[in-house]
Amino acid sequence: MTHKLCAVVWLLFVIPSAACSQNFFQLNETENDQLAFSYQWRDFNDRQQSFSFQVDKKEFLQPLKRYRGFNRERSQRELAHQLNRYIKQQQWQGIQARLTPRQQSVELVTANARTAQKQQQLNDYKKRLRDYYHERWDDYLNANFYRQLSLPPGEQGIIPDHPAIASEVTPTLKPLIKAIGEQLGTNTQRNYINYVASFIQQIPYNDLNSKLDSRGDGFVPPNQLLYYNQGDCDSKVTLMTSVIKQIIETPKMAIIYLPEHAVFGIAISRQPGDTTVKHKGNNYVLVDVTGPAAMPMGQVGEETKFQVKTQQYTVVPLN
């Protein structure tokens, strides 16, 4: 069915051709609330590539519409509220949960115990509250699409749960995945990976604060990345995950986290010169979709090579 375009609602780019550069992007909104995406870019071999697809605007933008990056103060305020509500439900006296002065954690405060029996009771309350806190903490992370991550040599923090977000948004990306399939048809896994990688690399990069505890401040889910036509490395690797998992089902895949960076990994046949990471018997060939540098599958920057060589990374398997 042909739809009359009634408005250009986002961006139109026309720039000089360059290797793996976006020389055309257009997002139109049709009269029946469809979003029409059109792309043109030059791939690793300086060949012109293009495709277009349409989605229902409401369905496309709804998943994770209100996603927010992790904020420790906000999380601890919510957990303190849940703990005090639980104390009230249990009708416990002499104990309460409150935020520390900087609101970075929750502390349990008890009244002075007049007897050994009362002190034992308060100690029991504390133990049960700590267990309840840990349960609610896990629930909070899962419900808000966050996960804990550790990086060598021991740095820890909270980041967006990129694998869960990729799965949550995948149904909205079916028109995009179909458009890619129509362009490549029957083809090799490596050709599909390189095509998708070059497409994502050419989307403008938005450099955002990526310290471990701040990762996610500017993160956008894959549907919003496409809508706004910009994103950081975490956002781009999540889009790559959503797309490739639907196109290629068999090989093992992973997201590899490095200091201030993230890349995609897939366990397919290695070619000479490919940078790989071995994890639990799988050799993942790395794919850096950050851009704007044009890097085919297996090629990464010198800093990433050094971090891989010195094992400054954490592997999160996707399947």
Coordinates of C-alpha atoms in Angstrom, one line a residue:
M1 CA 0.0 0.0 0.0
T2 CA 1.3 3.5 -0.9
H3 CA 1.1 6.1 1.9
K4 CA 1.2 9.8 1.3
L5 CA 4.0 11.4 3.3
C6 CA 2.6 14.3 5.3
A7 CA 5.6 15.5 7.3
V8 CA 9.4 15.1 7.7
V9 CA 9.6 14.7 11.4
W10 CA 13.3 14.2 12.0
L11 CA 16.6 14.6 10.2
L12 CA 17.9 14.7 6.6
F13 CA 21.6 14.3 6.1
V14 CA 23.5 14.8 2.8
I15 CA 27.3 14.8 3.2
P16 CA 30.2 14.0 0.9
S17 CA 30.8 10.3 0.4
A18 CA 33.4 8.7 2.5
A19 CA 34.2 5.1 3.5
C20 CA 31.5 3.8 5.8
S21 CA 29.9 7.2 6.2
Q22 CA 26.3 8.1 6.4
N23 CA 25.5 10.2 3.4
F24 CA 21.8 10.2 3.7
F25 CA 19.3 9.6 6.5
Q26 CA 15.6 10.5 6.4
L27 CA 12.8 9.8 8.8
N28 CA 9.3 10.6 7.6
E29 CA 6.0 10.2 9.4
T30 CA 3.0 9.2 7.2
E31 CA -0.6 10.1 7.6
N32 CA -1.5 6.8 9.3
D33 CA 1.2 7.2 12.0
Q34 CA 3.9 5.1 10.3
L35 CA 7.6 6.0 10.6
A36 CA 9.5 5.6 7.3
F37 CA 13.3 5.2 7.7
S38 CA 15.6 5.6 4.7
Y39 CA 19.4 5.2 4.7
Q40 CA 22.3 5.5 2.3
W41 CA 25.9 4.9 3.2
R42 CA 29.2 3.7 1.9
D43 CA 30.5 0.4 3.2
F44 CA 34.0 -0.9 4.0
N45 CA 34.6 -1.3 0.2
D46 CA 33.3 2.1 -0.6
R47 CA 30.2 0.6 -2.2
Q48 CA 26.9 2.5 -2.0
Q49 CA 24.4 0.7 0.3
S50 CA 20.8 1.6 1.0
F51 CA 17.5 0.3 2.4
S52 CA 14.3 1.6 3.9
F53 CA 11.6 0.3 6.2
Q54 CA 8.4 1.3 7.9
V55 CA 7.1 0.8 11.4
D56 CA 4.1 1.7 13.4
K57 CA 5.1 4.8 15.4
K58 CA 3.4 3.9 18.7
E59 CA 4.5 0.3 18.7
F60 CA 8.1 1.2 17.7
L61 CA 8.6 3.9 20.4
Q62 CA 6.7 2.2 23.3
P63 CA 9.3 -0.4 24.5
L64 CA 11.5 1.1 27.2
K65 CA 10.1 4.6 26.4
R66 CA 10.9 5.8 29.9
Y67 CA 14.3 4.1 30.3
R68 CA 16.6 6.0 32.6
G69 CA 20.3 5.4 33.3
F70 CA 21.1 4.0 36.7
N71 CA 21.1 6.6 39.6
R72 CA 22.4 5.2 42.9
E73 CA 20.6 7.9 45.1
R74 CA 17.3 7.2 43.4
S75 CA 17.7 3.4 43.8
Q76 CA 18.5 3.7 47.5
R77 CA 15.6 6.0 48.2
E78 CA 13.2 3.5 46.6
L79 CA 14.8 0.6 48.5
A80 CA 14.7 2.5 51.8
H81 CA 11.0 3.1 51.2
Q82 CA 10.3 -0.6 50.6
L83 CA 12.2 -1.6 53.7
N84 CA 10.3 0.8 55.9
R85 CA 7.0 -0.4 54.4
Y86 CA 8.0 -4.0 55.1
I87 CA 8.9 -3.1 58.7
K88 CA 5.4 -1.6 59.1
Q89 CA 3.7 -4.6 57.6
Q90 CA 5.6 -6.9 60.0
Q91 CA 4.7 -4.5 62.9
W92 CA 8.3 -4.4 64.1
Q93 CA 9.2 -1.9 66.8
G94 CA 12.6 -0.3 67.5
I95 CA 14.1 -0.5 64.0
Q96 CA 14.0 1.6 60.8
A97 CA 15.8 2.0 57.5
R98 CA 17.3 5.3 56.5
L99 CA 19.6 6.7 53.9
T100 CA 23.2 7.5 54.7
P101 CA 24.0 11.3 54.5
R102 CA 25.2 11.0 50.8
Q103 CA 22.2 8.7 50.0
Q104 CA 24.6 6.1 48.5
S105 CA 23.3 3.3 50.7
V106 CA 20.7 2.3 53.2
E107 CA 21.5 1.7 56.9
L108 CA 19.4 0.0 59.5
V109 CA 19.0 1.9 62.8
T110 CA 17.8 0.3 66.0
A111 CA 16.7 1.8 69.3
N112 CA 18.6 1.1 72.5
A113 CA 17.8 -2.4 73.8
R114 CA 17.0 -2.6 77.5
T115 CA 17.3 -6.3 77.7
A116 CA 19.3 -9.1 76.1
Q117 CA 16.1 -10.6 74.8
K118 CA 15.2 -7.3 73.1
Q119 CA 18.7 -7.0 71.6
Q120 CA 18.4 -10.5 70.2
Q121 CA 15.1 -9.6 68.7
L122 CA 16.5 -6.5 67.0
N123 CA 19.5 -8.5 65.7
D124 CA 17.0 -10.9 64.2
Y125 CA 15.1 -8.0 62.6
K126 CA 18.4 -6.7 61.1
K127 CA 19.3 -10.1 59.6
R128 CA 15.9 -10.5 58.0
L129 CA 15.9 -7.0 56.7
R130 CA 19.3 -7.4 55.1
D131 CA 18.1 -10.6 53.3
Y132 CA 14.9 -8.7 52.2
Y133 CA 17.1 -5.8 51.0
H134 CA 19.2 -8.1 48.8
E135 CA 16.0 -9.6 47.3
R136 CA 14.5 -6.2 46.6
W137 CA 17.9 -5.0 45.2
D138 CA 17.9 -7.9 42.6
D139 CA 14.3 -7.2 41.8
Y140 CA 15.1 -3.5 41.3
L141 CA 17.9 -4.2 38.9
N142 CA 15.9 -6.7 36.9
A143 CA 12.8 -4.5 36.7
N144 CA 14.7 -1.5 35.5
F145 CA 17.0 -3.4 33.0
Y146 CA 20.2 -2.9 35.0
R147 CA 23.0 -5.4 35.8
Q148 CA 26.1 -5.4 37.9
L149 CA 29.4 -5.6 36.1
S150 CA 33.0 -6.2 37.2
L151 CA 36.0 -5.3 35.1
P152 CA 39.6 -6.3 35.8
P153 CA 41.4 -5.6 38.1
G154 CA 38.2 -5.3 40.2
E155 CA 36.3 -2.2 39.2
Q156 CA 32.6 -2.7 39.8
G157 CA 29.4 -0.8 38.8
I158 CA 25.9 -0.9 37.5
I159 CA 25.3 -0.7 33.8
P160 CA 22.2 -1.1 31.5
D161 CA 21.4 -4.8 31.0
H162 CA 22.2 -4.7 27.3
P163 CA 21.3 -8.4 26.6
A164 CA 17.9 -8.0 28.3
I165 CA 17.2 -4.7 26.5
A166 CA 18.1 -6.2 23.2
S167 CA 15.6 -9.0 23.7
E168 CA 12.9 -6.6 24.9
V169 CA 13.2 -4.4 21.8
T170 CA 13.8 -7.1 19.2
P171 CA 10.1 -7.4 18.1
T172 CA 10.0 -3.7 17.1
L173 CA 13.0 -4.2 14.8
K174 CA 11.5 -6.9 12.6
P175 CA 10.9 -4.5 9.7
L176 CA 14.5 -3.5 9.9
I177 CA 15.7 -7.1 10.0
K178 CA 13.4 -7.9 7.0
A179 CA 14.9 -5.0 5.0
I180 CA 18.4 -6.2 5.7
G181 CA 17.5 -9.7 4.6
E182 CA 16.0 -8.4 1.4
Q183 CA 19.2 -6.6 0.5
L184 CA 21.6 -9.6 1.2
G185 CA 19.4 -12.6 0.5
T186 CA 21.3 -15.9 0.8
N187 CA 24.7 -15.0 2.0
T188 CA 27.5 -15.9 4.4
Q189 CA 27.4 -15.1 8.1
R190 CA 30.4 -12.9 7.8
N191 CA 28.9 -10.9 5.0
Y192 CA 25.7 -10.4 7.1
I193 CA 27.7 -9.3 10.1
N194 CA 29.8 -6.9 8.1
Y195 CA 26.8 -5.4 6.4
V196 CA 25.0 -4.8 9.8
A197 CA 28.2 -3.5 11.3
S198 CA 28.8 -1.0 8.5
F199 CA 25.2 0.2 8.8
I200 CA 25.5 0.7 12.6
Q201 CA 28.9 2.3 12.4
Q202 CA 27.6 5.0 10.0
I203 CA 25.0 6.1 12.5
P204 CA 26.5 9.3 14.1
Y205 CA 28.3 8.6 17.4
N206 CA 27.3 10.6 20.4
D207 CA 30.2 10.6 22.9
L208 CA 28.8 10.2 26.4
N209 CA 30.3 9.8 29.9
S210 CA 31.1 6.1 30.2
K211 CA 32.7 5.7 33.6
L212 CA 31.5 2.3 34.9
D213 CA 29.1 3.8 37.5
S214 CA 27.9 6.3 35.0
R215 CA 27.4 4.0 32.1
G216 CA 23.9 4.3 31.0
D217 CA 23.5 8.0 31.7
G218 CA 23.2 8.6 27.9
F219 CA 22.3 5.1 26.9
V220 CA 19.4 4.8 24.5
P221 CA 17.7 1.5 23.6
P222 CA 17.9 0.3 19.9
N223 CA 14.6 1.7 18.9
Q224 CA 15.4 5.2 20.2
L225 CA 18.9 5.0 18.7
L226 CA 17.3 4.6 15.3
Y227 CA 14.7 7.3 15.9
Y228 CA 17.3 9.9 17.1
N229 CA 19.9 8.6 14.7
Q230 CA 22.7 8.8 17.2
G231 CA 24.2 6.7 20.1
D232 CA 27.2 5.7 22.1
C233 CA 29.1 2.4 22.0
D234 CA 26.8 0.7 24.5
S235 CA 23.7 1.8 22.5
K236 CA 25.2 0.6 19.2
V237 CA 26.4 -2.8 20.5
T238 CA 22.9 -3.4 21.9
L239 CA 21.4 -2.6 18.4
M240 CA 23.9 -5.0 16.9
T241 CA 22.9 -7.7 19.4
S242 CA 19.1 -7.3 18.6
V243 CA 19.7 -7.6 14.9
I244 CA 22.3 -10.3 14.6
K245 CA 20.5 -12.6 17.1
Q246 CA 17.5 -12.7 14.8
I247 CA 19.5 -13.1 11.6
I248 CA 22.1 -15.7 12.8
E249 CA 20.8 -18.2 15.3
T250 CA 23.5 -20.9 15.7
P251 CA 26.9 -19.4 16.8
K252 CA 27.6 -18.3 20.4
M253 CA 27.5 -14.6 20.8
A254 CA 28.6 -12.2 23.6
I255 CA 29.1 -8.6 24.5
I256 CA 32.7 -7.9 25.6
Y257 CA 33.1 -5.0 28.0
L258 CA 36.4 -3.1 28.2
P259 CA 37.3 0.1 30.1
E260 CA 35.0 2.8 28.7
H261 CA 34.1 0.6 25.7
A262 CA 32.0 -2.4 24.6
V263 CA 32.2 -4.6 21.5
F264 CA 30.2 -7.4 20.0
G265 CA 31.6 -11.0 19.7
I266 CA 30.5 -14.0 17.7
A267 CA 32.0 -17.5 17.6
I268 CA 32.4 -18.1 13.9
S269 CA 35.5 -19.2 11.8
R270 CA 38.4 -16.9 12.4
Q271 CA 40.3 -15.3 9.5
P272 CA 43.9 -14.2 9.5
G273 CA 44.3 -11.0 11.4
D274 CA 41.0 -11.3 13.3
T275 CA 41.1 -10.1 16.9
T276 CA 39.4 -12.7 19.2
V277 CA 38.6 -13.3 22.8
K278 CA 38.4 -16.8 24.3
H279 CA 35.9 -17.5 27.0
K280 CA 34.7 -20.9 28.3
G281 CA 35.7 -22.7 25.2
N282 CA 34.4 -20.2 22.7
N283 CA 36.6 -18.0 20.5
Y284 CA 34.6 -14.8 19.9
V285 CA 35.6 -12.8 16.8
L286 CA 35.3 -9.1 17.8
V287 CA 33.1 -6.6 16.0
D288 CA 33.4 -2.9 16.9
V289 CA 30.3 -1.1 15.7
T290 CA 31.0 2.2 17.4
G291 CA 32.2 4.1 14.3
P292 CA 32.9 6.4 12.7
A293 CA 36.0 4.4 11.8
A294 CA 35.2 1.7 9.2
M295 CA 36.2 -1.6 10.8
P296 CA 35.1 -4.9 9.3
M297 CA 34.5 -7.9 11.5
G298 CA 37.7 -8.9 13.3
Q299 CA 39.3 -5.4 13.2
V300 CA 39.5 -3.2 16.3
G301 CA 41.4 -0.2 17.4
E302 CA 44.9 -0.3 18.9
E303 CA 43.7 0.5 22.4
T304 CA 41.1 -2.3 22.2
K305 CA 43.8 -4.7 21.0
F306 CA 46.0 -3.7 24.0
Q307 CA 43.1 -4.2 26.4
V308 CA 42.3 -7.6 25.0
K309 CA 46.0 -8.6 25.1
T310 CA 46.3 -7.6 28.7
Q311 CA 42.9 -9.2 29.6
Q312 CA 41.2 -6.0 30.6
Y313 CA 37.7 -7.2 29.7
T314 CA 34.6 -9.0 30.9
V315 CA 32.6 -11.3 28.6
V316 CA 28.8 -11.5 29.0
P317 CA 27.5 -14.4 26.9
L318 CA 24.2 -13.8 25.0
N319 CA 23.3 -17.4 24.4

